PDB file of C-alpha atoms in Angstrom:
ATOM      1  CA  UNK A   1     -22.110   9.401   9.455  1.00  0.00           C
ATOM      2  CA  UNK A   2     -23.274  11.326  12.510  1.00  0.00           C
ATOM      3  CA  UNK A   3     -21.324  14.532  11.887  1.00  0.00           C
ATOM      4  CA  UNK A   4     -23.255  17.279  10.118  1.00  0.00           C
ATOM      5  CA  UNK A   5     -20.197  18.188   8.077  1.00  0.00           C
ATOM      6  CA  UNK A   6     -19.429  15.595   5.472  1.00  0.00           C
ATOM      7  CA  UNK A   7     -15.906  14.319   6.036  1.00  0.00           C
ATOM      8  CA  UNK A   8     -13.459  14.112   3.156  1.00  0.00           C
ATOM      9  CA  UNK A   9     -11.116  11.301   2.170  1.00  0.00           C
ATOM     10  CA  UNK A  10      -8.445  10.805  -0.474  1.00  0.00           C
ATOM     11  CA  UNK A  11      -7.578   7.321  -1.705  1.00  0.00           C
ATOM     12  CA  UNK A  12      -4.569   6.834  -3.980  1.00  0.00           C
ATOM     13  CA  UNK A  13      -4.111   3.909  -6.343  1.00  0.00           C
ATOM     14  CA  UNK A  14      -7.894   3.793  -6.728  1.00  0.00           C
ATOM     15  CA  UNK A  15      -8.013   2.531 -10.315  1.00  0.00           C
ATOM     16  CA  UNK A  16      -8.110  -1.131  -9.272  1.00  0.00           C
ATOM     17  CA  UNK A  17      -7.813  -3.669  -6.498  1.00  0.00           C
ATOM     18  CA  UNK A  18      -7.715  -2.581  -2.878  1.00  0.00           C
ATOM     19  CA  UNK A  19      -7.769   1.127  -3.671  1.00  0.00           C
ATOM     20  CA  UNK A  20     -10.980   0.849  -5.664  1.00  0.00           C
ATOM     21  CA  UNK A  21     -12.709  -1.192  -2.965  1.00  0.00           C
ATOM     22  CA  UNK A  22     -11.524   1.159  -0.211  1.00  0.00           C
ATOM     23  CA  UNK A  23     -12.938   4.105  -2.160  1.00  0.00           C
ATOM     24  CA  UNK A  24     -16.278   2.343  -2.653  1.00  0.00           C
ATOM     25  CA  UNK A  25     -16.495   1.582   1.051  1.00  0.00           C
ATOM     26  CA  UNK A  26     -15.729   5.151   2.113  1.00  0.00           C
ATOM     27  CA  UNK A  27     -18.297   6.485  -0.354  1.00  0.00           C
ATOM     28  CA  UNK A  28     -20.909   4.148   1.132  1.00  0.00           C
ATOM     29  CA  UNK A  29     -19.819   5.297   4.600  1.00  0.00           C
ATOM     30  CA  UNK A  30     -20.785   8.837   3.664  1.00  0.00           C
ATOM     31  CA  UNK A  31     -17.423  10.401   2.974  1.00  0.00           C
ATOM     32  CA  UNK A  32     -16.802  12.889   0.221  1.00  0.00           C
ATOM     33  CA  UNK A  33     -14.151  10.854  -1.587  1.00  0.00           C
ATOM     34  CA  UNK A  34     -11.364  11.974  -3.868  1.00  0.00           C
ATOM     35  CA  UNK A  35      -9.764   9.138  -5.812  1.00  0.00           C
ATOM     36  CA  UNK A  36      -6.394   9.378  -7.491  1.00  0.00           C
ATOM     37  CA  UNK A  37      -4.512   7.257 -10.024  1.00  0.00           C
ATOM     38  CA  UNK A  38      -2.523   7.628 -13.217  1.00  0.00           C
ATOM     39  CA  UNK A  39      -5.571   6.810 -15.341  1.00  0.00           C
ATOM     40  CA  UNK A  40      -8.856   8.633 -14.735  1.00  0.00           C
ATOM     41  CA  UNK A  41     -10.596   6.346 -17.240  1.00  0.00           C
ATOM     42  CA  UNK A  42     -10.204   3.433 -14.833  1.00  0.00           C
ATOM     43  CA  UNK A  43     -12.063   5.373 -12.129  1.00  0.00           C
ATOM     44  CA  UNK A  44     -15.216   6.218 -14.089  1.00  0.00           C
ATOM     45  CA  UNK A  45     -17.192   3.713 -12.021  1.00  0.00           C
ATOM     46  CA  UNK A  46     -16.137   5.524  -8.857  1.00  0.00           C
ATOM     47  CA  UNK A  47     -17.165   8.852 -10.347  1.00  0.00           C
ATOM     48  CA  UNK A  48     -20.612   7.416 -11.030  1.00  0.00           C
ATOM     49  CA  UNK A  49     -20.812   6.542  -7.343  1.00  0.00           C
ATOM     50  CA  UNK A  50     -20.024  10.143  -6.439  1.00  0.00           C
ATOM     51  CA  UNK A  51     -16.235  10.260  -6.155  1.00  0.00           C
ATOM     52  CA  UNK A  52     -14.099  13.089  -7.536  1.00  0.00           C
ATOM     53  CA  UNK A  53     -11.391  11.558  -9.723  1.00  0.00           C
ATOM     54  CA  UNK A  54      -7.966  13.152  -9.995  1.00  0.00           C
ATOM     55  CA  UNK A  55      -5.102  12.180 -12.273  1.00  0.00           C
ATOM     56  CA  UNK A  56      -2.035  11.670 -10.144  1.00  0.00           C
ATOM     57  CA  UNK A  57       1.155   9.714 -10.568  1.00  0.00           C
ATOM     58  CA  UNK A  58       2.608   9.553  -7.056  1.00  0.00           C
ATOM     59  CA  UNK A  59       6.125   9.649  -8.502  1.00  0.00           C
ATOM     60  CA  UNK A  60       5.429  13.032 -10.163  1.00  0.00           C
ATOM     61  CA  UNK A  61       5.697  15.970  -7.758  1.00  0.00           C
ATOM     62  CA  UNK A  62       3.898  18.363 -10.102  1.00  0.00           C
ATOM     63  CA  UNK A  63       0.905  16.038 -10.371  1.00  0.00           C
ATOM     64  CA  UNK A  64       0.846  15.551  -6.602  1.00  0.00           C
ATOM     65  CA  UNK A  65       0.868  19.314  -6.001  1.00  0.00           C
ATOM     66  CA  UNK A  66      -1.825  19.889  -8.630  1.00  0.00           C
ATOM     67  CA  UNK A  67      -4.127  17.274  -7.078  1.00  0.00           C
ATOM     68  CA  UNK A  68      -3.600  18.619  -3.575  1.00  0.00           C
ATOM     69  CA  UNK A  69      -4.292  22.129  -4.841  1.00  0.00           C
ATOM     70  CA  UNK A  70      -7.687  21.013  -6.161  1.00  0.00           C
ATOM     71  CA  UNK A  71      -8.556  19.277  -2.890  1.00  0.00           C
ATOM     72  CA  UNK A  72      -7.552  22.276  -0.783  1.00  0.00           C
ATOM     73  CA  UNK A  73      -9.498  24.670  -3.005  1.00  0.00           C
ATOM     74  CA  UNK A  74     -12.655  22.546  -3.030  1.00  0.00           C
ATOM     75  CA  UNK A  75     -12.676  20.976   0.425  1.00  0.00           C
ATOM     76  CA  UNK A  76     -10.033  22.724   2.502  1.00  0.00           C
ATOM     77  CA  UNK A  77      -8.134  19.474   2.939  1.00  0.00           C
ATOM     78  CA  UNK A  78      -8.965  15.918   3.934  1.00  0.00           C
ATOM     79  CA  UNK A  79      -9.976  14.183   7.128  1.00  0.00           C
ATOM     80  CA  UNK A  80      -8.659  10.833   5.912  1.00  0.00           C
ATOM     81  CA  UNK A  81      -5.691  10.107   3.661  1.00  0.00           C
ATOM     82  CA  UNK A  82      -5.306   6.540   2.417  1.00  0.00           C
ATOM     83  CA  UNK A  83      -1.860   6.009   0.888  1.00  0.00           C
ATOM     84  CA  UNK A  84      -2.565   2.885  -1.122  1.00  0.00           C
ATOM     85  CA  UNK A  85      -0.718   3.409  -4.432  1.00  0.00           C
ATOM     86  CA  UNK A  86       2.183   1.043  -4.910  1.00  0.00           C
ATOM     87  CA  UNK A  87       3.608  -1.859  -6.901  1.00  0.00           C
ATOM     88  CA  UNK A  88       6.002  -4.764  -6.501  1.00  0.00           C
ATOM     89  CA  UNK A  89       9.428  -4.876  -8.138  1.00  0.00           C
ATOM     90  CA  UNK A  90      10.864  -8.392  -8.001  1.00  0.00           C
ATOM     91  CA  UNK A  91      14.137  -9.704  -9.321  1.00  0.00           C
ATOM     92  CA  UNK A  92      17.719 -10.455  -8.330  1.00  0.00           C
ATOM     93  CA  UNK A  93      19.479  -7.403  -6.903  1.00  0.00           C
ATOM     94  CA  UNK A  94      22.250  -7.937  -9.435  1.00  0.00           C
ATOM     95  CA  UNK A  95      19.796  -7.662 -12.317  1.00  0.00           C
ATOM     96  CA  UNK A  96      17.732  -4.666 -11.211  1.00  0.00           C
ATOM     97  CA  UNK A  97      18.989  -1.305 -12.425  1.00  0.00           C
ATOM     98  CA  UNK A  98      19.337   1.373  -9.770  1.00  0.00           C
ATOM     99  CA  UNK A  99      16.904   3.577 -11.668  1.00  0.00           C
ATOM    100  CA  UNK A 100      14.277   0.851 -11.289  1.00  0.00           C
ATOM    101  CA  UNK A 101      15.048   0.530  -7.594  1.00  0.00           C
ATOM    102  CA  UNK A 102      14.772   4.294  -7.128  1.00  0.00           C
ATOM    103  CA  UNK A 103      11.427   4.301  -8.924  1.00  0.00           C
ATOM    104  CA  UNK A 104      10.186   1.568  -6.569  1.00  0.00           C
ATOM    105  CA  UNK A 105      10.998   3.882  -3.660  1.00  0.00           C
ATOM    106  CA  UNK A 106       9.455   6.889  -5.427  1.00  0.00           C
ATOM    107  CA  UNK A 107       6.113   5.123  -5.764  1.00  0.00           C
ATOM    108  CA  UNK A 108       6.000   3.120  -2.537  1.00  0.00           C
ATOM    109  CA  UNK A 109       7.660   5.543  -0.107  1.00  0.00           C
ATOM    110  CA  UNK A 110       8.453   9.039  -1.354  1.00  0.00           C
ATOM    111  CA  UNK A 111       5.105   9.540  -3.113  1.00  0.00           C
ATOM    112  CA  UNK A 112       3.063   8.824   0.025  1.00  0.00           C
ATOM    113  CA  UNK A 113       5.507  10.922   2.044  1.00  0.00           C
ATOM    114  CA  UNK A 114       5.168  13.930  -0.251  1.00  0.00           C
ATOM    115  CA  UNK A 115       1.384  13.678  -0.358  1.00  0.00           C
ATOM    116  CA  UNK A 116       1.319  13.489   3.432  1.00  0.00           C
ATOM    117  CA  UNK A 117       3.549  16.557   3.723  1.00  0.00           C
ATOM    118  CA  UNK A 118       1.230  18.637   1.575  1.00  0.00           C
ATOM    119  CA  UNK A 119      -1.998  17.577   3.279  1.00  0.00           C
ATOM    120  CA  UNK A 120      -0.738  17.716   6.865  1.00  0.00           C
ATOM    121  CA  UNK A 121      -0.976  21.492   7.479  1.00  0.00           C
ATOM    122  CA  UNK A 122      -4.759  21.512   7.027  1.00  0.00           C
ATOM    123  CA  UNK A 123      -5.138  18.435   9.256  1.00  0.00           C
ATOM    124  CA  UNK A 124      -2.931  20.021  11.907  1.00  0.00           C
ATOM    125  CA  UNK A 125      -4.947  23.235  11.874  1.00  0.00           C
ATOM    126  CA  UNK A 126      -8.147  21.234  12.435  1.00  0.00           C
ATOM    127  CA  UNK A 127      -6.493  19.192  15.162  1.00  0.00           C
ATOM    128  CA  UNK A 128      -7.800  15.958  13.698  1.00  0.00           C
ATOM    129  CA  UNK A 129      -7.297  13.460  10.902  1.00  0.00           C
ATOM    130  CA  UNK A 130      -6.312   9.916  10.053  1.00  0.00           C
ATOM    131  CA  UNK A 131      -3.493   8.824   7.766  1.00  0.00           C
ATOM    132  CA  UNK A 132      -3.772   5.207   6.626  1.00  0.00           C
ATOM    133  CA  UNK A 133      -0.674   3.700   5.051  1.00  0.00           C
ATOM    134  CA  UNK A 134      -1.204   0.431   3.186  1.00  0.00           C
ATOM    135  CA  UNK A 135       2.005  -1.534   3.587  1.00  0.00           C
ATOM    136  CA  UNK A 136       1.893  -5.345   3.409  1.00  0.00           C
ATOM    137  CA  UNK A 137       2.746  -8.410   5.396  1.00  0.00           C
ATOM    138  CA  UNK A 138       5.844  -7.841   3.250  1.00  0.00           C
ATOM    139  CA  UNK A 139       6.684  -4.982   5.589  1.00  0.00           C
ATOM    140  CA  UNK A 140       7.356  -7.509   8.322  1.00  0.00           C
ATOM    141  CA  UNK A 141       8.622 -10.516   6.367  1.00  0.00           C
ATOM    142  CA  UNK A 142      10.701 -11.121   3.241  1.00  0.00           C
ATOM    143  CA  UNK A 143      10.535 -13.370   0.205  1.00  0.00           C
ATOM    144  CA  UNK A 144      12.967 -14.634  -2.398  1.00  0.00           C
ATOM    145  CA  UNK A 145      13.931 -12.051  -5.058  1.00  0.00           C
ATOM    146  CA  UNK A 146      11.833  -9.366  -3.354  1.00  0.00           C
ATOM    147  CA  UNK A 147      14.708  -7.297  -1.935  1.00  0.00           C
ATOM    148  CA  UNK A 148      13.667  -3.907  -3.318  1.00  0.00           C
ATOM    149  CA  UNK A 149       9.948  -4.430  -2.786  1.00  0.00           C
ATOM    150  CA  UNK A 150      10.427  -5.465   0.825  1.00  0.00           C
ATOM    151  CA  UNK A 151      12.875  -2.628   1.385  1.00  0.00           C
ATOM    152  CA  UNK A 152      10.141  -0.122   0.493  1.00  0.00           C
ATOM    153  CA  UNK A 153       7.505  -1.798   2.645  1.00  0.00           C
ATOM    154  CA  UNK A 154       9.837  -2.039   5.642  1.00  0.00           C
ATOM    155  CA  UNK A 155      10.703   1.631   5.088  1.00  0.00           C
ATOM    156  CA  UNK A 156       7.048   2.674   4.999  1.00  0.00           C
ATOM    157  CA  UNK A 157       6.433   0.806   8.254  1.00  0.00           C
ATOM    158  CA  UNK A 158       9.260   2.596  10.064  1.00  0.00           C
ATOM    159  CA  UNK A 159       8.312   5.929   8.544  1.00  0.00           C
ATOM    160  CA  UNK A 160       4.720   5.444   9.733  1.00  0.00           C
ATOM    161  CA  UNK A 161       5.802   4.643  13.284  1.00  0.00           C
ATOM    162  CA  UNK A 162       7.875   7.796  13.602  1.00  0.00           C
ATOM    163  CA  UNK A 163       5.143   9.866  11.952  1.00  0.00           C
ATOM    164  CA  UNK A 164       2.614   8.528  14.460  1.00  0.00           C
ATOM    165  CA  UNK A 165       4.674   9.871  17.356  1.00  0.00           C
ATOM    166  CA  UNK A 166       5.174  13.329  15.908  1.00  0.00           C
ATOM    167  CA  UNK A 167       1.525  13.799  14.913  1.00  0.00           C
ATOM    168  CA  UNK A 168      -0.112  12.479  18.080  1.00  0.00           C
ATOM    169  CA  UNK A 169       0.060  15.891  19.853  1.00  0.00           C
ATOM    170  CA  UNK A 170      -1.990  17.370  16.988  1.00  0.00           C
ATOM    171  CA  UNK A 171      -4.784  14.805  17.241  1.00  0.00           C
ATOM    172  CA  UNK A 172      -3.807  13.045  14.004  1.00  0.00           C
ATOM    173  CA  UNK A 173      -3.774   9.235  13.914  1.00  0.00           C
ATOM    174  CA  UNK A 174      -1.400   7.207  11.757  1.00  0.00           C
ATOM    175  CA  UNK A 175      -2.546   3.679  10.966  1.00  0.00           C
ATOM    176  CA  UNK A 176      -0.704   0.893   9.157  1.00  0.00           C
ATOM    177  CA  UNK A 177      -2.654  -1.789   7.283  1.00  0.00           C
ATOM    178  CA  UNK A 178      -0.713  -4.976   6.539  1.00  0.00           C
ATOM    179  CA  UNK A 179      -2.592  -7.014   3.902  1.00  0.00           C
ATOM    180  CA  UNK A 180      -1.735 -10.616   3.217  1.00  0.00           C
ATOM    181  CA  UNK A 181      -2.500 -12.469  -0.001  1.00  0.00           C
ATOM    182  CA  UNK A 182      -5.185 -10.361  -1.700  1.00  0.00           C
ATOM    183  CA  UNK A 183      -6.991 -11.122  -4.962  1.00  0.00           C
ATOM    184  CA  UNK A 184      -5.451  -8.416  -7.142  1.00  0.00           C
ATOM    185  CA  UNK A 185      -3.290  -8.312 -10.258  1.00  0.00           C
ATOM    186  CA  UNK A 186      -0.134  -8.193  -8.122  1.00  0.00           C
ATOM    187  CA  UNK A 187       0.960 -11.738  -8.928  1.00  0.00           C
ATOM    188  CA  UNK A 188       0.884 -11.464 -12.707  1.00  0.00           C
ATOM    189  CA  UNK A 189       2.670  -8.105 -12.663  1.00  0.00           C
ATOM    190  CA  UNK A 190       5.430  -9.480 -10.455  1.00  0.00           C
ATOM    191  CA  UNK A 191       5.835 -12.718 -12.421  1.00  0.00           C
ATOM    192  CA  UNK A 192       5.825 -11.073 -15.853  1.00  0.00           C
ATOM    193  CA  UNK A 193       8.450  -8.528 -14.856  1.00  0.00           C
ATOM    194  CA  UNK A 194      10.584 -11.172 -13.219  1.00  0.00           C
ATOM    195  CA  UNK A 195      10.663 -13.460 -16.239  1.00  0.00           C
ATOM    196  CA  UNK A 196      11.315 -10.564 -18.615  1.00  0.00           C
ATOM    197  CA  UNK A 197      14.188  -9.288 -16.512  1.00  0.00           C
ATOM    198  CA  UNK A 198      15.848 -12.484 -15.286  1.00  0.00           C
ATOM    199  CA  UNK A 199      14.301 -15.387 -17.158  1.00  0.00           C
ATOM    200  CA  UNK A 200      17.689 -16.146 -18.670  1.00  0.00           C
ATOM    201  CA  UNK A 201      21.195 -15.913 -17.263  1.00  0.00           C
ATOM    202  CA  UNK A 202      22.643 -16.940 -13.884  1.00  0.00           C
ATOM    203  CA  UNK A 203      19.365 -16.390 -11.989  1.00  0.00           C
ATOM    204  CA  UNK A 204      17.119 -18.015 -14.594  1.00  0.00           C
ATOM    205  CA  UNK A 205      16.276 -21.120 -12.561  1.00  0.00           C
ATOM    206  CA  UNK A 206      15.298 -19.301  -9.382  1.00  0.00           C
ATOM    207  CA  UNK A 207      13.501 -16.549 -11.302  1.00  0.00           C
ATOM    208  CA  UNK A 208      11.393 -19.059 -13.209  1.00  0.00           C
ATOM    209  CA  UNK A 209      10.617 -20.876  -9.964  1.00  0.00           C
ATOM    210  CA  UNK A 210       9.528 -17.703  -8.167  1.00  0.00           C
ATOM    211  CA  UNK A 211       7.443 -16.605 -11.155  1.00  0.00           C
ATOM    212  CA  UNK A 212       5.716 -19.997 -11.298  1.00  0.00           C
ATOM    213  CA  UNK A 213       4.977 -19.972  -7.567  1.00  0.00           C
ATOM    214  CA  UNK A 214       3.734 -16.393  -7.686  1.00  0.00           C
ATOM    215  CA  UNK A 215       1.338 -17.084 -10.553  1.00  0.00           C
ATOM    216  CA  UNK A 216       0.037 -20.179  -8.757  1.00  0.00           C
ATOM    217  CA  UNK A 217      -0.432 -18.302  -5.493  1.00  0.00           C
ATOM    218  CA  UNK A 218      -2.234 -15.193  -6.713  1.00  0.00           C
ATOM    219  CA  UNK A 219      -5.514 -15.339  -8.535  1.00  0.00           C
ATOM    220  CA  UNK A 220      -7.564 -18.518  -8.915  1.00  0.00           C
ATOM    221  CA  UNK A 221      -9.697 -17.505  -5.931  1.00  0.00           C
ATOM    222  CA  UNK A 222      -6.999 -18.485  -3.452  1.00  0.00           C
ATOM    223  CA  UNK A 223      -6.541 -15.079  -1.902  1.00  0.00           C
ATOM    224  CA  UNK A 224      -8.668 -12.739   0.160  1.00  0.00           C
ATOM    225  CA  UNK A 225     -11.155 -10.395  -1.487  1.00  0.00           C
ATOM    226  CA  UNK A 226     -10.082  -6.751  -1.551  1.00  0.00           C
ATOM    227  CA  UNK A 227     -13.333  -5.867   0.213  1.00  0.00           C
ATOM    228  CA  UNK A 228     -11.872  -7.321   3.419  1.00  0.00           C
ATOM    229  CA  UNK A 229      -9.166  -4.657   3.406  1.00  0.00           C
ATOM    230  CA  UNK A 230     -11.786  -2.006   2.639  1.00  0.00           C
ATOM    231  CA  UNK A 231     -13.697  -3.126   5.727  1.00  0.00           C
ATOM    232  CA  UNK A 232     -10.553  -2.860   7.838  1.00  0.00           C
ATOM    233  CA  UNK A 233      -9.842   0.668   6.588  1.00  0.00           C
ATOM    234  CA  UNK A 234     -13.430   1.655   7.334  1.00  0.00           C
ATOM    235  CA  UNK A 235     -13.160   0.290  10.876  1.00  0.00           C
ATOM    236  CA  UNK A 236      -9.878   2.118  11.436  1.00  0.00           C
ATOM    237  CA  UNK A 237     -11.088   5.532  10.280  1.00  0.00           C
ATOM    238  CA  UNK A 238     -14.266   5.268  12.347  1.00  0.00           C
ATOM    239  CA  UNK A 239     -12.531   4.084  15.519  1.00  0.00           C
ATOM    240  CA  UNK A 240     -12.293   6.607  18.328  1.00  0.00           C
ATOM    241  CA  UNK A 241      -8.779   5.315  19.032  1.00  0.00           C
ATOM    242  CA  UNK A 242      -7.652   3.154  16.096  1.00  0.00           C
ATOM    243  CA  UNK A 243      -5.012   0.502  16.504  1.00  0.00           C
ATOM    244  CA  UNK A 244      -1.555   1.361  15.201  1.00  0.00           C
ATOM    245  CA  UNK A 245      -1.640  -1.717  12.957  1.00  0.00           C
ATOM    246  CA  UNK A 246      -4.241  -3.953  11.373  1.00  0.00           C
ATOM    247  CA  UNK A 247      -3.250  -7.302   9.869  1.00  0.00           C
ATOM    248  CA  UNK A 248      -5.751  -8.854   7.455  1.00  0.00           C
ATOM    249  CA  UNK A 249      -5.889 -11.254   4.543  1.00  0.00           C
ATOM    250  CA  UNK A 250      -4.741 -14.786   3.866  1.00  0.00           C
ATOM    251  CA  UNK A 251      -1.376 -15.822   5.330  1.00  0.00           C
ATOM    252  CA  UNK A 252      -0.678 -12.412   6.888  1.00  0.00           C
ATOM    253  CA  UNK A 253      -1.014 -13.269  10.580  1.00  0.00           C
ATOM    254  CA  UNK A 254       0.676 -16.697  10.450  1.00  0.00           C
ATOM    255  CA  UNK A 255       3.549 -15.508   8.250  1.00  0.00           C
ATOM    256  CA  UNK A 256       4.275 -12.506  10.464  1.00  0.00           C
ATOM    257  CA  UNK A 257       4.103 -14.712  13.558  1.00  0.00           C
ATOM    258  CA  UNK A 258       6.422 -17.341  12.066  1.00  0.00           C
ATOM    259  CA  UNK A 259       8.940 -14.663  11.107  1.00  0.00           C
ATOM    260  CA  UNK A 260       8.788 -13.130  14.578  1.00  0.00           C
ATOM    261  CA  UNK A 261       8.994 -16.240  16.716  1.00  0.00           C
ATOM    262  CA  UNK A 262      10.958 -18.837  14.731  1.00  0.00           C
ATOM    263  CA  UNK A 263      13.843 -16.649  13.600  1.00  0.00           C
ATOM    264  CA  UNK A 264      15.673 -16.005  10.367  1.00  0.00           C
ATOM    265  CA  UNK A 265      17.059 -19.453   9.551  1.00  0.00           C
ATOM    266  CA  UNK A 266      13.773 -21.254  10.028  1.00  0.00           C
ATOM    267  CA  UNK A 267      11.945 -18.607   8.011  1.00  0.00           C
ATOM    268  CA  UNK A 268      14.574 -18.929   5.274  1.00  0.00           C
ATOM    269  CA  UNK A 269      13.899 -22.654   5.067  1.00  0.00           C
ATOM    270  CA  UNK A 270      10.138 -22.156   4.904  1.00  0.00           C
ATOM    271  CA  UNK A 271      10.460 -19.640   2.065  1.00  0.00           C
ATOM    272  CA  UNK A 272      12.910 -21.752   0.088  1.00  0.00           C
ATOM    273  CA  UNK A 273      10.755 -24.885   0.493  1.00  0.00           C
ATOM    274  CA  UNK A 274       8.045 -23.209  -1.557  1.00  0.00           C
ATOM    275  CA  UNK A 275      10.372 -22.889  -4.570  1.00  0.00           C
ATOM    276  CA  UNK A 276      10.787 -26.595  -5.250  1.00  0.00           C
TER     277      UNK A 276
END
């Protein structure tokens, strides 16, 4: 990096998958990188590369405030915030308890929002910064039995757009990354939870079908490597004027385009055809 002052970044959900690869890329780019996740043990490799690991459950306000306090005390804030932590809750709306639905929003929406709130004052005082929100192609499309998951990703997209407008006068960029099918553990987590929750009862047939399709789709080398998303994040944070959105990963661009141009009924048919 050309700046004499080493810039600082925070990456959440850095214990695996995209978060881990994003952290590795930013470390190699020369950032001082803080990494956060519920388990510090899963970030030991990042610490060996030079990262500062922090225990943080993004649904726990006390842990968020404690982590931010450490960052402010040591570095005075961050230049880049990557809100990557999240998970997918799948199942029939009828079967998902409201507490589970609220927790999905706590992790995927309110956690990133709270972290952003606490780190914004230092960014605003510097008159610079980049906030990267990892949503999903699922923030623009929808899939069967994914009502609550897609609700959070659509919410994060809208939240990011409004945030971009209000922070522009302070020199702070807000960037949305919309990954497609990425080689992570997402598929197994979704399928296991789905079968456990709705593998029997009135939604058993459709739940088993979605679980089967999900397991077949994720893993097996069929998706895009997480490093691709890390490259996109790196490009965004180094851009003089980053794009508002970056779409990357298998299926992302065609699925978003199909949803946009062919309409709801045609998209419904395409989604349902995959469940046979």
